[in-house]
């Protein structure tokens, strides 16, 4: 089943559209290619086809469109799933940060930097970098995060987790799983 939900500014949600299709995903060890397009309230979703409005399986309309700042993808019915994201957008050089949070995952590099701008510059120059952790107290560590992995964060006093942004400062690459 494919459900499209809209999150509202007041924290509420509402279902925009759903579709029952049993063969939507490959559950035998392979991957399905799912694509999503959106513009001016028109949303198009397709699976294993050429990207384009004419190949949409489902086309909900948002009558109150707003800037999309994130998407959520989950499996259901207690089924494990692996989602690989191919984001076709260019980072803008901006980073969004979450205080007292650290992503303790695979790093491209680790160094000591007195100024967090050096971390941002190092990450920005790398296509493989998703973001960085910066320790704001004590030893000012800079951990450049490898983007080829699931991003898991944890609460960590004195650290700040930064992820690359897309479309100015509005959309960040990190998927937060706490």
Short mmCIF file of C-alpha atoms in Angstrom, two decimals:
data_model
loop_
_atom_site.label_atom_id
_atom_site.label_comp_id
_atom_site.label_asym_id
_atom_site.label_seq_id
_atom_site.Cartn_x
_atom_site.Cartn_y
_atom_site.Cartn_z
CA UNK A 1 0.00 0.00 0.00
CA UNK A 2 1.22 3.49 -0.80
CA UNK A 3 -0.01 6.28 1.49
CA UNK A 4 0.66 9.98 0.98
CA UNK A 5 0.33 12.04 4.16
CA UNK A 6 0.69 15.78 4.62
CA UNK A 7 2.20 17.26 7.77
CA UNK A 8 0.69 20.58 8.79
CA UNK A 9 2.25 23.55 10.59
CA UNK A 10 0.18 22.81 13.72
CA UNK A 11 1.67 19.29 13.97
CA UNK A 12 -1.42 17.51 12.67
CA UNK A 13 -1.40 15.22 9.62
CA UNK A 14 -3.94 14.21 7.03
CA UNK A 15 -3.96 11.50 4.37
CA UNK A 16 -3.94 12.98 0.87
CA UNK A 17 -4.18 9.77 -1.15
CA UNK A 18 -3.62 6.02 -0.89
CA UNK A 19 -3.31 3.17 -3.33
CA UNK A 20 -3.46 -0.58 -2.78
CA UNK A 21 -0.93 -2.32 -5.01
CA UNK A 22 0.57 -5.60 -3.85
CA UNK A 23 3.56 -5.60 -6.21
CA UNK A 24 4.69 -2.06 -5.48
CA UNK A 25 8.02 -3.09 -3.95
CA UNK A 26 10.41 -5.97 -4.49
CA UNK A 27 10.33 -8.09 -1.33
CA UNK A 28 12.61 -10.87 -2.61
CA UNK A 29 15.96 -9.18 -2.08
CA UNK A 30 16.07 -6.78 -5.02
CA UNK A 31 15.36 -3.08 -5.18
CA UNK A 32 12.53 -1.10 -6.73
CA UNK A 33 13.15 2.38 -8.09
CA UNK A 34 10.60 4.84 -6.72
CA UNK A 35 10.56 8.43 -7.92
CA UNK A 36 8.70 11.49 -6.62
CA UNK A 37 8.14 14.81 -8.43
CA UNK A 38 6.36 17.84 -6.98
CA UNK A 39 5.56 21.32 -8.21
CA UNK A 40 2.83 23.82 -7.23
CA UNK A 41 0.83 21.28 -5.24
CA UNK A 42 0.96 18.54 -7.89
CA UNK A 43 2.70 15.38 -6.66
CA UNK A 44 3.60 12.47 -8.97
CA UNK A 45 4.91 9.09 -7.81
CA UNK A 46 6.07 6.20 -9.97
CA UNK A 47 7.84 2.87 -9.59
CA UNK A 48 10.35 1.19 -11.93
CA UNK A 49 9.49 3.44 -14.87
CA UNK A 50 10.96 6.43 -16.65
CA UNK A 51 10.57 9.56 -14.54
CA UNK A 52 7.73 11.74 -15.79
CA UNK A 53 4.18 12.84 -15.01
CA UNK A 54 2.79 10.54 -17.70
CA UNK A 55 4.19 7.47 -15.87
CA UNK A 56 2.71 8.31 -12.44
CA UNK A 57 0.98 5.58 -10.47
CA UNK A 58 -0.56 8.06 -8.07
CA UNK A 59 -1.06 11.83 -8.40
CA UNK A 60 -2.32 13.54 -5.26
CA UNK A 61 -2.94 17.28 -5.28
CA UNK A 62 -2.13 19.50 -2.31
CA UNK A 63 -4.61 22.38 -2.32
CA UNK A 64 -2.48 24.31 0.19
CA UNK A 65 1.09 23.75 -1.08
CA UNK A 66 4.10 24.92 0.88
CA UNK A 67 7.88 24.48 0.69
CA UNK A 68 8.72 20.83 1.36
CA UNK A 69 11.36 20.63 4.07
CA UNK A 70 11.53 16.89 4.49
CA UNK A 71 10.02 13.55 3.59
CA UNK A 72 9.50 10.43 5.63
CA UNK A 73 9.67 6.90 4.32
CA UNK A 74 8.76 3.86 6.38
CA UNK A 75 7.89 0.22 5.99
CA UNK A 76 4.79 -1.09 7.71
CA UNK A 77 3.31 -4.23 9.22
CA UNK A 78 6.53 -4.86 11.24
CA UNK A 79 8.49 -5.59 8.06
CA UNK A 80 12.18 -4.66 7.86
CA UNK A 81 13.19 -2.62 4.85
CA UNK A 82 16.25 -0.88 3.44
CA UNK A 83 15.75 2.43 1.65
CA UNK A 84 18.48 3.91 -0.54
CA UNK A 85 17.97 7.54 -1.52
CA UNK A 86 19.29 9.13 -4.70
CA UNK A 87 18.73 12.85 -4.30
CA UNK A 88 19.15 14.73 -7.55
CA UNK A 89 19.80 18.21 -6.20
CA UNK A 90 22.94 20.17 -5.51
CA UNK A 91 24.04 21.20 -2.02
CA UNK A 92 24.03 24.97 -1.56
CA UNK A 93 26.94 25.43 0.85
CA UNK A 94 24.58 25.88 3.80
CA UNK A 95 24.35 23.46 6.74
CA UNK A 96 21.60 22.98 9.31
CA UNK A 97 22.64 22.02 12.80
CA UNK A 98 21.13 20.20 15.77
CA UNK A 99 22.59 21.05 19.19
CA UNK A 100 23.58 18.36 21.70
CA UNK A 101 23.38 15.73 18.97
CA UNK A 102 26.04 13.56 17.33
CA UNK A 103 25.96 10.99 14.52
CA UNK A 104 28.32 8.20 15.73
CA UNK A 105 28.73 6.52 12.34
CA UNK A 106 31.43 6.08 9.66
CA UNK A 107 33.63 9.13 9.15
CA UNK A 108 35.63 10.27 6.14
CA UNK A 109 38.03 12.10 8.45
CA UNK A 110 38.47 13.25 12.05
CA UNK A 111 40.49 16.31 13.07
CA UNK A 112 40.78 19.02 15.70
CA UNK A 113 39.54 22.41 14.47
CA UNK A 114 39.17 25.54 16.59
CA UNK A 115 36.67 26.98 14.11
CA UNK A 116 33.73 24.92 12.83
CA UNK A 117 33.89 26.77 9.48
CA UNK A 118 36.88 24.58 8.56
CA UNK A 119 34.70 21.50 9.03
CA UNK A 120 32.00 23.00 6.83
CA UNK A 121 34.53 23.85 4.10
CA UNK A 122 36.04 20.35 4.16
CA UNK A 123 32.60 18.74 3.96
CA UNK A 124 31.35 21.14 1.27
CA UNK A 125 34.30 20.24 -0.99
CA UNK A 126 33.48 16.52 -0.82
CA UNK A 127 30.66 14.89 -2.79
CA UNK A 128 30.89 11.96 -0.34
CA UNK A 129 30.24 14.08 2.75
CA UNK A 130 26.72 14.18 4.20
CA UNK A 131 27.59 16.52 7.07
CA UNK A 132 29.76 16.74 10.16
CA UNK A 133 29.81 16.51 13.94
CA UNK A 134 31.52 19.34 15.81
CA UNK A 135 32.38 19.26 19.51
CA UNK A 136 31.72 22.73 20.85
CA UNK A 137 33.37 22.20 24.25
CA UNK A 138 36.74 20.84 25.34
CA UNK A 139 38.71 19.40 22.43
CA UNK A 140 37.08 20.94 19.37
CA UNK A 141 36.74 17.79 17.28
CA UNK A 142 35.51 17.79 13.71
CA UNK A 143 34.12 14.50 12.34
CA UNK A 144 33.32 14.50 8.61
CA UNK A 145 30.45 12.05 7.98
CA UNK A 146 30.40 9.60 5.07
CA UNK A 147 27.13 9.94 3.14
CA UNK A 148 26.91 6.29 2.04
CA UNK A 149 25.12 5.04 5.17
CA UNK A 150 22.00 5.27 7.28
CA UNK A 151 22.20 8.34 9.48
CA UNK A 152 21.57 7.56 13.13
CA UNK A 153 21.97 10.27 15.75
CA UNK A 154 22.23 10.23 19.51
CA UNK A 155 21.99 12.78 22.29
CA UNK A 156 25.49 14.07 23.10
CA UNK A 157 26.16 17.12 25.26
CA UNK A 158 28.70 19.52 23.82
CA UNK A 159 28.31 18.26 20.24
CA UNK A 160 26.44 19.68 17.27
CA UNK A 161 25.44 17.63 14.22
CA UNK A 162 25.35 19.50 10.89
CA UNK A 163 23.99 18.21 7.58
CA UNK A 164 24.22 19.66 4.07
CA UNK A 165 21.25 21.69 2.88
CA UNK A 166 19.55 21.76 -0.51
CA UNK A 167 17.47 24.61 -1.95
CA UNK A 168 19.04 27.40 0.08
CA UNK A 169 18.59 26.58 3.78
CA UNK A 170 15.25 24.79 3.55
CA UNK A 171 15.97 21.08 2.96
CA UNK A 172 18.66 19.03 4.69
CA UNK A 173 20.08 15.67 3.63
CA UNK A 174 20.07 13.94 7.00
CA UNK A 175 17.37 11.51 7.98
CA UNK A 176 17.15 11.68 11.73
CA UNK A 177 16.56 8.41 13.56
CA UNK A 178 16.88 8.87 17.31
#
